[in-house]
Structures are given as structure tokens and as C-alpha cells.
XYZ file of C-alpha atoms in Angstrom:
346
model
C 86.760 -13.122 -9.852
C 85.641 -11.579 -6.566
C 82.876 -13.693 -5.026
C 80.449 -12.207 -2.473
C 78.299 -14.767 -0.637
C 75.279 -13.241 1.152
C 74.300 -15.581 3.982
C 70.912 -15.967 5.637
C 70.496 -14.440 9.087
C 69.772 -16.895 11.894
C 68.844 -14.563 14.711
C 65.148 -14.398 15.582
C 63.355 -11.275 14.302
C 66.239 -10.483 11.951
C 64.757 -9.737 8.525
C 67.374 -7.203 7.400
C 69.917 -7.686 4.646
C 72.987 -5.650 3.758
C 72.544 -5.560 -0.007
C 69.473 -5.069 -2.184
C 68.865 -6.781 -5.528
C 69.731 -3.504 -7.248
C 73.037 -3.411 -5.384
C 73.726 -7.041 -6.261
C 73.128 -6.241 -9.923
C 75.633 -3.376 -9.695
C 78.256 -5.796 -8.335
C 77.519 -8.332 -11.064
C 77.788 -5.623 -13.722
C 81.158 -4.705 -12.221
C 82.396 -8.249 -12.869
C 81.786 -9.846 -9.472
C 79.976 -13.074 -8.644
C 77.154 -12.752 -6.097
C 75.661 -15.754 -4.328
C 72.623 -15.232 -2.097
C 71.296 -17.825 0.319
C 67.618 -18.556 0.557
C 66.146 -17.264 3.808
C 63.034 -18.098 5.781
C 62.804 -14.551 7.146
C 64.606 -12.007 4.912
C 62.387 -9.016 4.087
C 63.377 -9.031 0.393
C 62.216 -12.142 -1.537
C 64.894 -14.442 -2.931
C 63.216 -14.243 -6.362
C 64.222 -10.584 -6.591
C 67.887 -11.592 -6.301
C 67.504 -14.408 -8.809
C 65.934 -11.982 -11.277
C 69.084 -9.828 -11.378
C 71.419 -12.774 -11.921
C 72.490 -13.817 -8.427
C 73.505 -17.428 -7.832
C 70.960 -18.801 -5.335
C 72.230 -21.067 -2.546
C 70.575 -23.102 0.194
C 69.949 -21.402 3.527
C 72.932 -21.562 5.902
C 75.177 -23.309 3.373
C 77.977 -20.743 3.690
C 80.333 -23.023 5.714
C 80.826 -25.043 2.518
C 81.384 -21.973 0.325
C 84.607 -21.846 -1.724
C 87.629 -20.640 0.198
C 87.861 -17.439 -1.806
C 84.236 -16.416 -1.154
C 83.678 -13.415 1.095
C 80.786 -14.209 3.427
C 78.485 -11.251 4.058
C 75.900 -11.102 6.841
C 74.807 -8.683 9.523
C 74.332 -10.321 12.896
C 76.125 -13.067 14.794
C 77.179 -16.446 13.465
C 76.044 -19.724 15.047
C 77.769 -20.088 18.423
C 79.154 -23.546 17.718
C 82.854 -22.923 18.311
C 83.936 -24.011 14.836
C 87.041 -22.374 13.333
C 86.242 -19.658 10.796
C 88.372 -19.863 7.696
C 86.578 -17.499 5.304
C 86.716 -13.744 5.164
C 83.527 -12.459 6.826
C 81.789 -9.102 6.625
C 79.489 -8.679 9.642
C 78.886 -6.854 12.908
C 81.256 -8.812 15.128
C 81.092 -6.746 18.332
C 84.509 -8.174 19.091
C 86.881 -5.241 19.516
C 85.735 -3.692 22.805
C 86.761 -6.388 25.226
C 83.461 -8.259 25.252
C 83.855 -11.891 26.440
C 81.810 -13.182 23.503
C 83.974 -11.093 21.196
C 87.133 -12.797 22.376
C 85.563 -16.176 21.659
C 84.665 -15.036 18.141
C 88.175 -13.722 17.495
C 89.666 -16.988 18.685
C 87.538 -18.820 16.117
C 88.923 -16.619 13.359
C 92.461 -17.156 14.590
C 91.915 -20.930 14.712
C 90.662 -21.014 11.140
C 93.009 -18.344 9.781
C 89.990 -16.321 8.653
C 89.435 -12.568 8.687
C 86.697 -10.395 10.164
C 85.804 -7.195 8.333
C 83.686 -5.666 11.091
C 80.983 -3.423 9.644
C 81.264 -1.123 12.648
C 84.898 -0.508 11.732
C 84.572 0.099 8.001
C 85.766 3.705 7.954
C 86.918 6.265 5.429
C 90.177 8.220 5.464
C 88.765 10.534 8.132
C 87.820 7.554 10.363
C 84.094 8.055 9.749
C 81.942 4.966 9.354
C 80.921 4.375 5.761
C 77.585 2.732 6.626
C 75.397 2.505 9.704
C 71.862 1.582 10.760
C 71.834 4.381 13.317
C 68.958 6.474 11.995
C 66.476 3.617 12.085
C 67.782 2.427 15.467
C 66.941 5.863 16.828
C 63.548 5.914 15.128
C 62.528 2.499 16.435
C 64.135 3.058 19.853
C 62.105 6.207 20.432
C 58.987 4.297 19.408
C 59.638 1.523 21.943
C 60.283 4.087 24.684
C 56.931 5.715 23.906
C 55.239 2.316 24.063
C 56.771 1.837 27.524
C 55.416 5.218 28.630
C 51.915 4.421 27.330
C 51.971 1.075 29.158
C 52.928 2.812 32.400
C 50.023 5.223 32.014
C 47.748 2.218 31.643
C 49.120 0.688 34.830
C 51.405 -1.957 33.340
C 54.615 -2.597 31.442
C 55.152 -2.745 27.700
C 54.241 -5.950 25.930
C 56.072 -7.632 23.084
C 57.072 -5.574 20.072
C 57.210 -6.713 16.453
C 58.438 -5.600 13.053
C 56.483 -3.355 10.694
C 55.928 -3.232 6.957
C 57.102 0.379 6.956
C 57.555 3.403 9.199
C 54.088 4.739 8.429
C 52.521 1.614 9.911
C 54.558 2.082 13.113
C 53.631 5.772 13.428
C 49.948 5.040 12.858
C 49.941 2.375 15.571
C 51.689 4.672 18.050
C 49.314 7.526 17.309
C 46.385 5.268 18.229
C 48.101 4.143 21.427
C 48.901 7.699 22.498
C 45.416 8.915 21.635
C 44.440 12.558 22.025
C 45.799 12.924 25.552
C 48.926 14.558 26.882
C 52.309 13.772 25.401
C 55.453 13.104 27.454
C 58.535 15.274 27.218
C 61.752 13.648 26.009
C 65.418 14.541 26.301
C 67.745 13.189 23.609
C 71.504 13.058 24.132
C 73.387 12.641 20.878
C 70.694 14.537 19.013
C 73.029 15.677 16.227
C 74.108 12.151 15.245
C 72.393 9.566 13.070
C 70.750 7.794 16.003
C 69.601 10.986 17.668
C 68.222 12.364 14.416
C 66.107 9.262 13.945
C 64.818 9.479 17.529
C 63.997 13.173 17.137
C 62.176 12.579 13.849
C 59.944 9.902 15.391
C 59.134 12.191 18.324
C 58.307 15.030 15.937
C 55.920 12.808 13.983
C 53.950 12.246 17.196
C 54.132 15.779 18.626
C 56.382 14.739 21.511
C 58.231 17.760 22.899
C 61.968 17.078 22.782
C 65.041 18.680 24.307
C 68.022 18.017 22.047
C 71.464 17.747 23.625
C 74.835 16.895 22.152
C 78.499 17.383 23.078
C 78.167 21.016 24.100
C 75.424 20.316 26.632
C 77.277 17.415 28.278
C 80.776 18.921 28.267
C 80.521 19.867 31.955
C 80.641 16.186 32.923
C 77.474 16.343 35.023
C 75.462 15.835 37.056
C 72.529 16.461 34.724
C 69.340 17.118 36.725
C 67.568 18.138 33.515
C 67.328 14.469 32.563
C 65.243 13.783 35.659
C 62.816 16.550 34.674
C 61.719 14.809 31.469
C 59.416 11.788 31.323
C 61.594 10.027 28.729
C 65.368 10.015 28.292
C 66.846 8.679 25.038
C 70.558 7.870 25.070
C 71.891 7.941 21.518
C 75.650 8.059 22.052
C 78.178 5.246 22.073
C 79.844 4.737 25.459
C 83.582 5.325 25.463
C 86.284 6.405 27.933
C 85.412 9.819 29.282
C 81.667 9.542 28.731
C 79.995 11.163 31.760
C 77.301 9.435 33.782
C 73.859 10.541 32.641
C 71.718 8.440 34.997
C 73.392 7.435 38.290
C 72.290 4.529 40.479
C 70.761 7.043 42.886
C 68.142 7.936 40.261
C 66.166 4.855 41.251
C 65.201 6.422 44.570
C 65.272 10.111 43.664
C 62.331 12.369 43.039
C 61.928 12.717 39.302
C 59.569 12.973 36.368
C 61.723 10.471 34.471
C 59.941 7.135 34.098
C 61.368 5.657 30.860
C 64.975 5.369 29.711
C 65.517 4.329 26.128
C 69.147 3.251 25.965
C 69.267 3.087 22.190
C 73.078 2.800 22.244
C 72.461 -0.341 24.314
C 75.813 -1.164 25.878
C 75.050 -1.999 29.528
C 78.073 -4.277 29.909
C 80.569 -1.548 29.056
C 82.557 -0.039 31.916
C 81.809 3.315 30.315
C 78.029 2.968 30.146
C 76.467 6.331 31.099
C 73.324 4.676 32.487
C 74.014 2.973 35.808
C 70.543 1.741 36.764
C 70.501 -1.483 34.732
C 72.850 -4.311 33.765
C 71.320 -6.288 30.893
C 69.694 -5.798 27.516
C 65.990 -6.261 26.925
C 64.385 -8.028 23.977
C 61.378 -8.054 21.678
C 59.325 -10.298 23.935
C 59.990 -8.206 27.071
C 61.162 -4.755 25.928
C 60.913 -3.049 29.332
C 63.041 -3.797 32.380
C 61.552 -2.302 35.546
C 64.393 -1.052 37.734
C 62.366 0.960 40.276
C 58.788 0.923 41.526
C 58.445 4.114 43.559
C 58.483 6.113 41.433
C 58.338 3.768 38.444
C 61.379 3.595 36.165
C 61.613 1.310 33.138
C 64.628 0.816 30.885
C 64.338 -0.424 27.319
C 67.570 -1.538 25.636
C 67.037 -3.716 22.556
C 70.192 -4.407 20.567
C 68.657 -4.924 17.103
C 66.166 -2.072 16.913
C 66.475 -1.407 13.145
C 65.013 -4.880 12.568
C 61.647 -3.449 13.590
C 61.719 -1.555 10.274
C 63.583 -4.098 8.153
C 62.814 -2.793 4.669
C 63.683 0.870 5.156
C 66.705 0.111 7.311
C 68.020 -2.440 4.788
C 67.573 -0.092 1.847
C 69.253 2.788 3.666
C 72.214 0.751 4.932
C 72.709 -1.035 1.612
C 72.848 2.270 -0.263
C 75.519 3.560 2.122
C 77.600 0.373 1.901
C 77.401 -0.304 -1.842
C 80.331 1.943 -2.880
C 82.586 0.038 -0.489
C 81.314 -3.341 -1.710
C 82.160 -2.261 -5.237
C 85.718 -1.840 -3.960
C 85.975 -5.507 -2.931
C 87.674 -6.248 -6.239
C 90.714 -4.485 -4.753
C 90.561 -5.648 -1.158
C 94.131 -4.508 -0.540
C 93.118 -0.859 -0.403
C 90.677 1.579 1.157
C 88.167 0.606 3.817
C 89.034 -3.091 3.545
C 92.715 -2.541 4.313
C 91.806 -0.466 7.353
C 89.274 -3.069 8.531
C 91.797 -5.871 8.067
C 94.389 -3.974 10.097
C 91.870 -3.411 12.902
C 91.096 -7.125 12.965
C 94.784 -8.056 13.012
C 95.431 -5.672 15.898
C 92.741 -7.271 18.067
C 93.142 -10.879 16.950
């Protein structure tokens, strides 16, 4: 019997989960066993999983799970160096040459385990089967607007937090923006999931947006239009050939641009299109000031969907469920492709 073990998340502010109780019930009805760990922070109560027949386990007990259990989480595992001998479904961030990724892969190699990286679960056309992108864009645009409001008030953005739902976030932002002028925003990657989420948040708050995608950036730059908007939202994944959108010289140049929301958030990549910063920001300090005259803040939080944990969990879980139902035949489909990707990098 296929056994899926849903572990508790250990990262601060991480309330998301990759499967809902309804999804767990669908797996159980398909003949699978589903264990769910208790969690001190998960947005969905453990009782809801128990009610549909899940086997409830103690928080963070997955290292002692049976060898045939497939461990399912979202964010990183404890950084304790122990060999990993289970099969894990998670966002590993381990296949792009990141130093921390190499360490993680070495742990899998040492334990003879397998990483099914959620970022690399793809269909026959190499399209991802599930992603949090929409809600990353939605929350990322919200944080960028908070940075802009803080600048107008003579400061920098304070700590951010999670919300019960998107309506609560929009209502708070509307109060902060007030009845005054709205900034203009340029979104690159506007046709993708992330860009669509960013554009929808801006539309809710009457923020004028310029929407760019591949056609508008095909020239390779430079892109002076970015400097003529108050807010720039980067919603594309950096890869070889990605042009530079914001060069180092932007710090000293004349510009309207005062907030960069790097929603893709990959400052350590050699291909990063934003050259004015070198580290991510976090919930406690979401804005990194990179220039004072004129002011330029960068916000680059790497777990933005966690600000809207319920909606983002429900959306992602619905996308992923058909693939989870295929775990009973792990030698085919998305799981075979994910296993091959892991083997190539490990």
C-alpha cells in the first residue's frame, strides 16, 4: 500500500500545507494510507485530517517513519546534516548550483534517498503541474506597495504578517494607501502565474500597471521604462539569457523608481536581472534600502505565498492532487521524470 506521510513545516511563518483534508480523503478512497503530523502552525486544523480518516502522527516524527513512506512537505528540512533515506516530496532548491542545494543532495546520496522536487514535477510538455506562483505575485505586489507607502511616510516598511484571507490583506492596504495618489507599477512576466497574481492585486487597489512579457523584453535592453515607474515587479525566473532589467547604475541614476519587488527572488543566481542587491529580505525586515538619493528599496521575500496560507494551500493542493493520486504507480508519469532529474543532479 502506498503510504504518504505529511510532515509538519518547521520554518517560521510557514502555515501552508500541500494537501487538504478533502485531498487526503481522495487518496484514502483510492487505497492509499495517509499519515499527517500534528503541527503548531499549519493553517488547517489537524482535526480536519483526522475526521477524513488520516493517521495522526506527532509533530516532526517523520525521521522514524517506515522506510516505504513517502515524506511530503513544502519547505526545507532541518539543517542537521543527517543522511536522508526516505523518498521526499518538497521544494529542494537543489538543482541550480546553490551551495545549500549541494549539501542537501549529498544528504540524499548518503542515505540512498530520493528527492521529488516540487519545482520539477512536470507534465509531458515540461510544464509544472503545480505552483504557488499566483499567490506569490499577489502577496509580493502587496509588500511592494507597503514599501512605497512607508517611503511616502518618511520611513521603511515594517514587519509583515500572514492574513486570514486575501480580502483582509486588500482591506488593510486600502487603508494604508488612503484616498491619495497611487503609484505606477511595471510588471515583467505579466502573462505568467506570478505576474497575473501581481496584476490582480494592483487592480484591486487601482494601481496603474504596465504589463510586459517576452515580447517587450526581447530586445535585451536597456529598459529605461522601468525607471519611469514608481514600482517594478519582477515576476520571471532568472535563467541563462535573461537580460538585465535593473543595472547597478540605477542606484545613482535619475528615476521615478523607488521600490523593486523581486518576487522571483533569486539574488544569488548569476542570471539575476536585478543587479542592485545581493540578499533576500524577510518578514521582519521586508525592505532592503540600496540607495538613499533618490531612495530605492528592494523587497525579496522567498516564501511570499505564506502570507495567504489558506488560499495558497487550497490552490496548490488542487493542482497537485491528480499527481499525488498517481503515487500508486511511482514508476511512471511526473514521478519518473522527477526521479530522473534528481538522479542527474545527485
